[in-house]
Structures are given as C-alpha cells and as structure tokens.
Amino acid sequence: MIAFVSGQVAALTPSTAVIEVGGIGMAVQCTPGTLAALRTGQEARLATSLVVREDSLTLYGFAADDERQVFELLQTASGVGPRLAQAMLATHSPDALRVAVATGDEKALTAVSGIGKKGAQKLLLELKDRLGEPVGAHIGQQGTGTAVSPSWRDQLQSALIGLGYATREADEAVAAVTPQAEAAVAGGTRPPVPQLLRAALQTLNRAR
C-alpha cells in the first residue's frame, strides 16, 4: 500500500493532482478542498489510499491521515465505493461525518450528491460505532463541519487560483455560481463544491 506521496506538484486539474515522486508523475484523485491548498511547482505531501480494481489502480489523496482513515472506513459500508466516499469527504469534514453518524443526522448525508433518503438511513445504521468520536476542537451545531472546513467560497476560489486562473477571473466565476450555492443553502444543504467547481469552469471556458 502507498501510505503517502511527497514531492513537487507537477500539475493540477479539477479532480486530480500530479505529484512528481522520484521522476515519476503520480496522478492522485483529490477533493476540491484538498486541491485548493496545492500550487503547481510547490512541494506537497498527501496521505493516500490505493484502490485496486481488475482494470485499474487509482490513488486517492488527502490533506491529512484522518481523512484517509475515514475514507477507508466509509467503504466498509455496503454500497459505498471510493467515489462516493470521496464525495462524502468533499461535502463534510471527517469530524462532521462522525457527528452526523453519531447523532443520526440524515439531512447531512443526503446533502452528499448520490445519497438519497433511504441510502442515508442505511448508512447511519451501518456506520454507527465505526467512525469513532469527533477529534476536532469544535464542531458546528448542525454537524456540517463549518468550524473546521473552509467556506464553499474559499474552497472554490482557492481551487480556481490553484488551476492557474487570475484572482479576478476566480472572483467572477464564484459570483456566477453563487445563485446555485444560495439555492442549496435555502434548501437546507451545504453548497456542493465539486458541482460548483465544474459550473465555474464552464463559465470561465465560455468567457474565453
């Protein structure tokens, strides 16, 4: 198993970081929050989890070992593969997921793209006692992790700047998708950063 990769960031895409390790470019699948902290040409260290399939080897990367541990624990639940586990961590911090499971917060899980009401109920039952107690110093009342995670605006802007866009372009793209984010908030869910990032990139591509 590859526990972590460390090296210079060779390239960034909306879903992947390429880390140069010993002259080899390792493609690592990351959440927008993790990608937002990376910059091309700078050194980075990512905790990783290698997912082996018959036709592929996929490396998933995380800003901290705790995220990787939760990523792997989430997949012990039936029906949860690496992509859904990553989507859950893109929406909630590890502690927010622990709080959601511990308190039976169905709404927090349905905020994740790909999880419906029945799926959330099933996950709450299966993950109970698996994720452990929250380890952060403070968790928001709704279990959404707002106290330990950057806001959707910060994540989105940092991700766009990390992809090479100017601050002005990033600001304009964030403004363009703000109605979509506000609609999610009005519906009682957290703004879906991965979907917002895709929408922002489409806006920027149309502008060029």
Coordinates of N, CA and C in Angstrom, one line a residue:
M1 N 0.8 -1.2 0.0 CA 0.0 0.0 0.0 C 0.9 1.2 0.0
I2 N 0.5 2.3 -0.7 CA 1.2 3.5 -0.8 C 0.5 4.4 0.3
A3 N 1.2 4.7 1.4 CA 0.6 5.4 2.5 C 0.6 6.9 2.3
F4 N 1.6 7.4 1.5 CA 1.6 8.8 1.2 C 2.5 9.1 0.0
V5 N 2.4 10.2 -0.6 CA 3.3 10.7 -1.6 C 3.8 12.1 -1.3
S6 N 5.0 12.3 -1.6 CA 5.6 13.6 -1.2 C 6.5 14.1 -2.4
G7 N 6.3 15.3 -2.9 CA 7.1 15.8 -4.0 C 6.5 17.1 -4.5
Q8 N 7.0 17.5 -5.6 CA 6.6 18.8 -6.2 C 5.3 18.5 -7.0
V9 N 4.4 19.5 -6.9 CA 3.1 19.4 -7.6 C 3.4 19.8 -9.1
A10 N 3.3 18.8 -10.0 CA 3.6 19.0 -11.4 C 2.4 19.5 -12.2
A11 N 1.2 19.2 -11.8 CA 0.0 19.7 -12.5 C -1.2 19.5 -11.6
L12 N -2.2 20.3 -11.9 CA -3.5 20.3 -11.2 C -4.6 20.3 -12.2
T13 N -5.7 19.5 -12.0 CA -6.9 19.5 -12.7 C -8.0 19.7 -11.7
P14 N -9.3 19.8 -12.1 CA -10.4 20.0 -11.2 C -10.5 18.8 -10.2
S15 N -10.0 17.6 -10.6 CA -10.2 16.4 -9.7 C -8.9 15.7 -9.3
T16 N -7.7 16.1 -10.0 CA -6.5 15.4 -9.8 C -5.3 16.3 -9.6
A17 N -4.4 15.8 -8.7 CA -3.1 16.4 -8.6 C -2.0 15.4 -9.1
V18 N -1.1 15.9 -9.8 CA 0.0 15.1 -10.3 C 1.3 15.5 -9.4
I19 N 1.7 14.5 -8.6 CA 2.9 14.8 -7.8 C 4.1 14.0 -8.3
E20 N 5.2 14.8 -8.5 CA 6.4 14.1 -9.0 C 7.1 13.5 -7.9
V21 N 7.3 12.1 -8.0 CA 7.9 11.3 -7.0 C 9.0 10.5 -7.6
G22 N 10.3 10.9 -7.4 CA 11.4 10.2 -8.0 C 11.4 10.2 -9.5
G23 N 11.0 11.3 -10.1 CA 11.0 11.3 -11.5 C 9.7 10.8 -12.2
I24 N 8.8 10.3 -11.4 CA 7.5 9.7 -11.9 C 6.4 10.6 -11.4
G25 N 5.5 10.9 -12.4 CA 4.3 11.7 -12.0 C 3.2 10.8 -11.5
M26 N 2.8 10.9 -10.3 CA 1.8 10.2 -9.6 C 0.5 10.9 -9.7
A27 N -0.5 10.4 -10.4 CA -1.8 11.1 -10.5 C -2.7 10.7 -9.3
V28 N -3.1 11.7 -8.5 CA -3.8 11.4 -7.3 C -5.2 12.1 -7.3
Q29 N -6.2 11.3 -7.1 CA -7.6 11.9 -7.1 C -7.8 12.6 -5.8
C30 N -8.2 13.8 -5.8 CA -8.4 14.6 -4.6 C -9.7 15.4 -4.6
T31 N -10.2 15.7 -3.4 CA -11.4 16.6 -3.3 C -11.0 18.0 -3.6
P32 N -12.0 18.9 -3.9 CA -11.7 20.3 -4.2 C -11.0 21.0 -3.0
G33 N -11.4 20.6 -1.8 CA -10.8 21.2 -0.6 C -9.3 20.9 -0.5
T34 N -8.9 19.7 -0.9 CA -7.5 19.3 -0.8 C -6.8 20.0 -2.0
L35 N -7.3 20.0 -3.2 CA -6.7 20.6 -4.3 C -6.5 22.1 -4.1
A36 N -7.4 22.7 -3.4 CA -7.4 24.2 -3.2 C -6.1 24.6 -2.4
A37 N -5.5 23.7 -1.6 CA -4.4 24.0 -0.8 C -3.1 23.8 -1.6
L38 N -3.2 23.2 -2.8 CA -2.0 22.9 -3.6 C -1.7 24.0 -4.6
R39 N -0.4 24.1 -5.0 CA 0.0 25.0 -6.0 C 1.0 24.3 -6.9
T40 N 0.9 24.5 -8.2 CA 1.8 23.9 -9.1 C 3.2 24.5 -8.9
G41 N 4.2 23.6 -8.8 CA 5.6 23.9 -8.6 C 6.0 23.9 -7.1
Q42 N 5.1 23.8 -6.2 CA 5.4 23.8 -4.8 C 5.4 22.3 -4.3
E43 N 6.1 22.1 -3.2 CA 6.2 20.8 -2.6 C 4.8 20.5 -1.8
A44 N 4.5 19.2 -1.8 CA 3.3 18.8 -1.2 C 3.4 17.4 -0.6
R45 N 2.7 17.1 0.4 CA 2.6 15.7 1.0 C 1.2 15.4 1.1
L46 N 0.8 14.3 0.5 CA -0.6 13.8 0.6 C -0.7 12.4 1.2
A47 N -1.5 12.2 2.2 CA -1.8 10.9 2.6 C -2.6 10.2 1.5
T48 N -2.4 8.9 1.2 CA -3.0 8.3 0.1 C -3.6 6.9 0.4
S49 N -4.6 6.5 -0.4 CA -5.2 5.2 -0.3 C -5.2 4.7 -1.7
L50 N -4.7 3.5 -2.0 CA -4.6 2.9 -3.3 C -5.8 1.9 -3.4
V51 N -6.7 2.2 -4.4 CA -7.8 1.3 -4.7 C -7.5 0.5 -5.9
V52 N -7.5 -0.8 -5.7 CA -7.1 -1.8 -6.8 C -8.4 -2.4 -7.4
R53 N -8.5 -2.3 -8.7 CA -9.6 -3.0 -9.4 C -8.9 -3.9 -10.5
E54 N -9.7 -4.7 -11.1 CA -9.2 -5.6 -12.1 C -8.6 -4.9 -13.3
D55 N -9.2 -3.7 -13.6 CA -8.7 -3.0 -14.8 C -8.1 -1.6 -14.4
S56 N -7.9 -1.4 -13.2 CA -7.3 0.0 -12.8 C -6.6 0.0 -11.4
L57 N -5.7 0.9 -11.3 CA -5.1 1.2 -10.0 C -5.3 2.7 -9.8
T58 N -6.1 3.1 -8.8 CA -6.4 4.5 -8.6 C -5.9 5.0 -7.2
L59 N -5.2 6.1 -7.2 CA -4.6 6.6 -5.9 C -5.5 7.8 -5.5
Y60 N -6.0 7.7 -4.3 CA -6.8 8.8 -3.8 C -5.9 9.6 -2.7
G61 N -6.0 10.9 -2.8 CA -5.1 11.7 -1.9 C -5.9 12.6 -0.9
F62 N -5.3 12.8 0.3 CA -5.9 13.6 1.3 C -4.9 14.5 2.0
A63 N -5.5 15.6 2.5 CA -4.6 16.5 3.2 C -4.1 16.0 4.5
A64 N -4.8 15.0 5.1 CA -4.4 14.5 6.5 C -4.7 13.0 6.6
D65 N -4.0 12.4 7.5 CA -4.2 10.9 7.7 C -5.6 10.6 8.1
D66 N -6.2 11.5 8.9 CA -7.5 11.3 9.4 C -8.5 11.2 8.3
E67 N -8.4 12.0 7.2 CA -9.3 12.0 6.1 C -9.1 10.6 5.4
R68 N -7.9 10.1 5.2 CA -7.7 8.8 4.6 C -8.3 7.7 5.4
Q69 N -8.2 7.8 6.7 CA -8.8 6.7 7.6 C -10.3 6.7 7.4
V70 N -10.9 7.9 7.5 CA -12.4 8.0 7.3 C -12.8 7.5 5.9
F71 N -12.0 7.9 4.9 CA -12.3 7.4 3.5 C -12.4 5.9 3.5
E72 N -11.4 5.2 4.1 CA -11.4 3.8 4.1 C -12.5 3.2 4.9
L73 N -12.8 3.8 6.1 CA -13.9 3.3 6.9 C -15.2 3.4 6.3
L74 N -15.4 4.5 5.5 CA -16.7 4.7 4.8 C -17.0 3.5 3.9
Q75 N -15.9 3.0 3.3 CA -16.1 2.0 2.3 C -16.4 0.6 2.9
T76 N -16.4 0.5 4.2 CA -16.8 -0.7 4.8 C -18.3 -0.9 4.8
A77 N -19.0 0.2 4.5 CA -20.5 0.2 4.4 C -20.9 -0.3 3.0
S78 N -21.9 -1.2 3.0 CA -22.3 -1.7 1.7 C -22.8 -0.6 0.8
G79 N -22.4 -0.7 -0.5 CA -22.8 0.3 -1.5 C -21.9 1.5 -1.5
V80 N -20.9 1.6 -0.7 CA -20.1 2.8 -0.7 C -18.7 2.4 -1.3
G81 N -18.5 3.0 -2.5 CA -17.2 2.8 -3.2 C -16.3 4.0 -3.0
P82 N -15.2 4.0 -3.6 CA -14.2 5.1 -3.3 C -14.8 6.5 -3.8
R83 N -15.5 6.5 -4.9 CA -16.0 7.7 -5.4 C -17.0 8.4 -4.5
L84 N -17.9 7.5 -4.0 CA -18.9 8.1 -3.1 C -18.3 8.5 -1.7
A85 N -17.3 7.7 -1.3 CA -16.6 8.0 0.0 C -15.9 9.4 -0.2
Q86 N -15.3 9.6 -1.4 CA -14.6 10.9 -1.7 C -15.6 12.0 -1.7
A87 N -16.8 11.8 -2.3 CA -17.8 12.8 -2.4 C -18.3 13.2 -1.0
M88 N -18.4 12.2 -0.1 CA -18.8 12.5 1.3 C -17.8 13.4 2.0
L89 N -16.5 13.2 1.7 CA -15.4 14.0 2.3 C -15.3 15.3 1.6
A90 N -15.8 15.4 0.3 CA -15.8 16.7 -0.4 C -16.9 17.6 0.2
T91 N -17.9 17.0 0.8 CA -19.0 17.7 1.3 C -18.9 18.0 2.8
H92 N -18.3 17.1 3.6 CA -18.2 17.2 5.0 C -16.8 16.8 5.5
S93 N -16.3 17.5 6.5 CA -15.0 17.1 7.1 C -15.2 15.8 7.9
P94 N -14.1 15.1 8.2 CA -14.2 13.8 8.9 C -15.0 14.0 10.2
D95 N -14.7 15.0 11.0 CA -15.5 15.2 12.2 C -16.9 15.4 12.0
A96 N -17.3 16.2 10.9 CA -18.7 16.4 10.6 C -19.4 15.1 10.3
L97 N -18.7 14.2 9.6 CA -19.3 12.9 9.3 C -19.5 12.1 10.6
R98 N -18.5 12.2 11.5 CA -18.6 11.5 12.7 C -19.8 12.0 13.5
V99 N -20.0 13.3 13.6 CA -21.1 13.9 14.3 C -22.4 13.5 13.6
A100 N -22.5 13.5 12.3 CA -23.7 13.2 11.6 C -24.1 11.7 11.9
V101 N -23.1 10.8 11.9 CA -23.4 9.4 12.2 C -23.8 9.2 13.6
A102 N -23.1 9.9 14.5 CA -23.4 9.7 15.9 C -24.7 10.3 16.3
T103 N -25.2 11.3 15.7 CA -26.5 12.0 16.0 C -27.6 11.6 15.1
G104 N -27.3 10.7 14.1 CA -28.4 10.2 13.2 C -28.8 11.3 12.3
D105 N -27.9 12.2 11.9 CA -28.3 13.4 11.1 C -28.4 13.0 9.6
E106 N -29.6 12.5 9.3 CA -29.9 12.1 7.9 C -29.8 13.2 6.9
K107 N -30.1 14.4 7.3 CA -30.1 15.5 6.4 C -28.6 15.8 5.9
A108 N -27.7 15.6 6.8 CA -26.3 15.9 6.5 C -25.8 14.9 5.4
L109 N -26.2 13.7 5.5 CA -25.8 12.7 4.5 C -26.5 12.9 3.1
T110 N -27.8 13.3 3.1 CA -28.5 13.5 1.9 C -27.9 14.8 1.2
A111 N -27.2 15.6 1.9 CA -26.5 16.7 1.2 C -25.4 16.3 0.3
V112 N -25.0 15.0 0.4 CA -23.9 14.5 -0.5 C -24.6 14.0 -1.8
S113 N -24.0 14.4 -2.9 CA -24.5 14.0 -4.2 C -24.4 12.5 -4.3
G114 N -25.5 11.8 -4.6 CA -25.5 10.4 -4.8 C -26.1 9.6 -3.6
I115 N -26.5 10.4 -2.5 CA -27.1 9.7 -1.4 C -28.5 10.2 -1.2
G116 N -29.5 9.3 -1.3 CA -30.9 9.7 -1.1 C -31.3 9.4 0.3
K117 N -32.6 9.6 0.6 CA -33.1 9.4 2.0 C -32.9 7.9 2.5
K118 N -33.2 7.0 1.6 CA -33.1 5.6 2.1 C -31.6 5.2 2.2
G119 N -30.8 5.7 1.3 CA -29.4 5.4 1.4 C -28.8 6.0 2.7
A120 N -29.2 7.2 3.0 CA -28.7 7.9 4.2 C -29.1 7.1 5.5
Q121 N -30.3 6.6 5.5 CA -30.8 5.8 6.7 C -30.0 4.5 6.8
K122 N -29.7 3.9 5.7 CA -28.9 2.7 5.7 C -27.5 2.9 6.2
L123 N -26.9 4.0 5.7 CA -25.5 4.4 6.1 C -25.4 4.7 7.6
L124 N -26.4 5.4 8.1 CA -26.4 5.7 9.5 C -26.4 4.5 10.4
L125 N -27.1 3.4 9.9 CA -27.1 2.2 10.7 C -25.8 1.4 10.5
E126 N -25.3 1.4 9.3 CA -24.1 0.6 9.1 C -22.8 1.3 9.7
L127 N -22.8 2.6 9.6 CA -21.5 3.3 10.1 C -21.5 3.6 11.6
K128 N -22.6 3.3 12.2 CA -22.7 3.6 13.7 C -21.6 2.8 14.4
D129 N -20.8 3.4 15.2 CA -19.7 2.8 16.0 C -18.5 2.5 15.2
R130 N -18.5 2.9 13.9 CA -17.3 2.6 13.1 C -16.4 3.8 12.9
L131 N -16.9 5.0 12.9 CA -16.1 6.2 12.6 C -15.4 6.7 13.9
G132 N -15.9 6.4 15.0 CA -15.3 6.9 16.3 C -15.9 8.2 16.7
E133 N -15.3 8.8 17.7 CA -15.7 10.1 18.2 C -15.0 11.2 17.5
P134 N -15.7 12.4 17.4 CA -15.1 13.6 16.8 C -13.7 13.9 17.5
V135 N -12.8 14.3 16.7 CA -11.4 14.6 17.2 C -11.1 16.1 17.2
G136 N -11.9 16.9 16.5 CA -11.7 18.4 16.3 C -12.0 19.1 17.6
A137 N -11.5 20.3 17.7 CA -11.8 21.1 18.9 C -13.2 21.7 18.9
H138 N -13.8 21.9 17.8 CA -15.2 22.4 17.8 C -15.9 22.0 16.5
I139 N -17.1 21.6 16.7 CA -18.0 21.2 15.6 C -19.2 22.1 15.5
G140 N -19.6 22.5 14.3 CA -20.9 23.3 14.2 C -22.1 22.5 14.8
Q141 N -23.1 23.2 15.2 CA -24.3 22.6 15.8 C -25.0 21.7 14.8
Q142 N -25.0 21.9 13.5 CA -25.7 21.1 12.6 C -24.8 19.9 12.1
G143 N -23.6 19.8 12.6 CA -22.7 18.7 12.2 C -22.2 18.9 10.8
T144 N -22.2 20.1 10.3 CA -21.7 20.3 8.9 C -20.2 20.6 8.8
G145 N -19.6 20.8 10.0 CA -18.2 21.0 10.0 C -17.7 22.4 9.6
T146 N -18.6 23.3 9.7 CA -18.3 24.7 9.2 C -17.1 25.3 10.0
A147 N -16.9 24.8 11.3 CA -15.9 25.4 12.1 C -14.5 24.8 11.8
V148 N -14.5 23.7 11.0 CA -13.2 23.1 10.7 C -12.9 23.0 9.2
S149 N -13.9 23.4 8.4 CA -13.7 23.4 7.0 C -13.8 24.8 6.4
P150 N -13.1 25.1 5.3 CA -13.2 26.4 4.7 C -14.6 26.5 4.1
S151 N -15.0 27.8 3.9 CA -16.3 28.0 3.3 C -16.3 27.6 1.9
W152 N -17.5 27.4 1.3 CA -17.5 27.0 -0.1 C -16.9 28.0 -1.0
R153 N -17.1 29.3 -0.7 CA -16.4 30.4 -1.5 C -14.9 30.3 -1.5
D154 N -14.4 30.1 -0.2 CA -12.9 30.0 -0.1 C -12.4 28.7 -0.9
Q155 N -13.1 27.6 -0.7 CA -12.6 26.4 -1.4 C -12.6 26.6 -2.9
L156 N -13.7 27.2 -3.4 CA -13.9 27.3 -4.8 C -12.9 28.3 -5.4
Q157 N -12.7 29.5 -4.7 CA -11.7 30.5 -5.2 C -10.3 29.9 -5.2
S158 N -9.9 29.2 -4.1 CA -8.6 28.7 -4.0 C -8.3 27.6 -5.0
A159 N -9.4 26.8 -5.3 CA -9.2 25.7 -6.3 C -9.0 26.4 -7.7
L160 N -9.8 27.4 -8.0 CA -9.6 28.1 -9.3 C -8.3 28.7 -9.5
I161 N -7.8 29.4 -8.4 CA -6.5 30.0 -8.5 C -5.4 29.0 -8.6
G162 N -5.6 27.9 -7.9 CA -4.6 26.8 -8.0 C -4.6 26.2 -9.4
L163 N -5.7 26.3 -10.1 CA -5.7 25.8 -11.5 C -5.1 26.8 -12.5
G164 N -4.7 27.9 -12.0 CA -4.0 28.9 -12.9 C -4.8 30.1 -13.3
Y165 N -6.0 30.2 -12.8 CA -6.8 31.4 -13.1 C -6.5 32.6 -12.2
A166 N -6.6 33.8 -12.8 CA -6.3 35.0 -12.1 C -7.4 35.2 -11.0
T167 N -7.0 36.0 -10.0 CA -7.9 36.3 -8.9 C -9.2 36.9 -9.4
R168 N -9.1 37.8 -10.3 CA -10.3 38.5 -10.9 C -11.2 37.4 -11.6
E169 N -10.6 36.5 -12.4 CA -11.4 35.5 -13.0 C -12.1 34.6 -12.0
A170 N -11.3 34.2 -11.0 CA -11.9 33.4 -9.9 C -13.1 34.0 -9.2
D171 N -12.9 35.3 -8.9 CA -14.0 36.1 -8.3 C -15.2 36.1 -9.2
E172 N -15.0 36.3 -10.5 CA -16.2 36.4 -11.4 C -16.9 35.1 -11.5
A173 N -16.1 34.0 -11.5 CA -16.7 32.6 -11.6 C -17.4 32.3 -10.4
V174 N -16.9 32.7 -9.2 CA -17.6 32.4 -7.9 C -18.9 33.2 -7.9
A175 N -18.9 34.4 -8.4 CA -20.1 35.2 -8.4 C -21.1 34.6 -9.3
A176 N -20.7 34.0 -10.4 CA -21.6 33.4 -11.4 C -22.3 32.2 -10.8
V177 N -21.7 31.4 -9.9 CA -22.3 30.2 -9.4 C -22.9 30.5 -8.0
T178 N -22.8 31.7 -7.5 CA -23.4 32.0 -6.2 C -24.9 31.7 -6.1
P179 N -25.7 32.0 -7.1 CA -27.1 31.7 -7.0 C -27.4 30.2 -6.8
Q180 N -26.5 29.4 -7.5 CA -26.7 27.9 -7.3 C -26.3 27.5 -5.9
A181 N -25.3 28.1 -5.3 CA -24.9 27.8 -4.0 C -26.0 28.3 -3.0
E182 N -26.5 29.5 -3.2 CA -27.5 30.0 -2.3 C -28.8 29.2 -2.4
A183 N -29.1 28.6 -3.5 CA -30.3 27.7 -3.7 C -30.1 26.5 -2.8
A184 N -28.9 26.0 -2.7 CA -28.6 24.8 -1.9 C -28.8 25.2 -0.4
V185 N -28.3 26.3 0.0 CA -28.4 26.8 1.4 C -29.9 27.0 1.7
A186 N -30.6 27.5 0.8 CA -32.1 27.8 1.0 C -32.8 26.5 1.2
G187 N -32.3 25.4 0.6 CA -32.9 24.1 0.7 C -32.4 23.3 1.9
G188 N -31.5 23.9 2.7 CA -31.1 23.3 3.9 C -29.9 22.4 3.8
T189 N -29.2 22.5 2.6 CA -28.0 21.7 2.4 C -26.8 22.5 2.2
R190 N -25.6 21.9 2.3 CA -24.3 22.7 2.1 C -24.1 22.8 0.6
P191 N -23.6 23.9 0.1 CA -23.3 24.1 -1.3 C -22.4 22.9 -1.8
P192 N -22.7 22.3 -2.9 CA -21.9 21.1 -3.4 C -20.7 21.7 -4.1
V193 N -19.5 21.7 -3.5 CA -18.3 22.3 -4.1 C -17.9 21.7 -5.4
P194 N -17.9 20.3 -5.5 CA -17.5 19.7 -6.7 C -18.3 20.2 -7.9
Q195 N -19.7 20.2 -7.7 CA -20.5 20.6 -8.8 C -20.4 22.1 -9.1
L196 N -20.2 22.9 -8.1 CA -19.9 24.4 -8.2 C -18.6 24.6 -9.0
L197 N -17.6 23.8 -8.7 CA -16.3 24.0 -9.4 C -16.5 23.7 -10.9
R198 N -17.3 22.6 -11.2 CA -17.5 22.3 -12.6 C -18.2 23.4 -13.3
A199 N -19.3 24.0 -12.6 CA -20.1 25.0 -13.2 C -19.2 26.3 -13.4
A200 N -18.3 26.6 -12.4 CA -17.5 27.7 -12.5 C -16.5 27.6 -13.7
L201 N -16.0 26.4 -13.9 CA -15.0 26.2 -15.0 C -15.7 26.3 -16.3
Q202 N -17.0 25.9 -16.4 CA -17.8 26.1 -17.7 C -18.0 27.6 -17.9
T203 N -18.2 28.4 -16.9 CA -18.4 29.8 -17.0 C -17.1 30.4 -17.6
L204 N -16.0 30.0 -17.0 CA -14.7 30.6 -17.4 C -14.4 30.2 -18.9
N205 N -14.7 28.9 -19.3 CA -14.4 28.5 -20.6 C -15.3 29.3 -21.6
R206 N -16.5 29.6 -21.3 CA -17.4 30.3 -22.2 C -16.9 31.8 -22.3
A207 N -16.2 32.3 -21.3 CA -15.8 33.7 -21.3 C -14.5 33.8 -22.1
R208 N -13.8 32.7 -22.4 CA -12.6 32.8 -23.1 C -12.8 32.6 -24.6

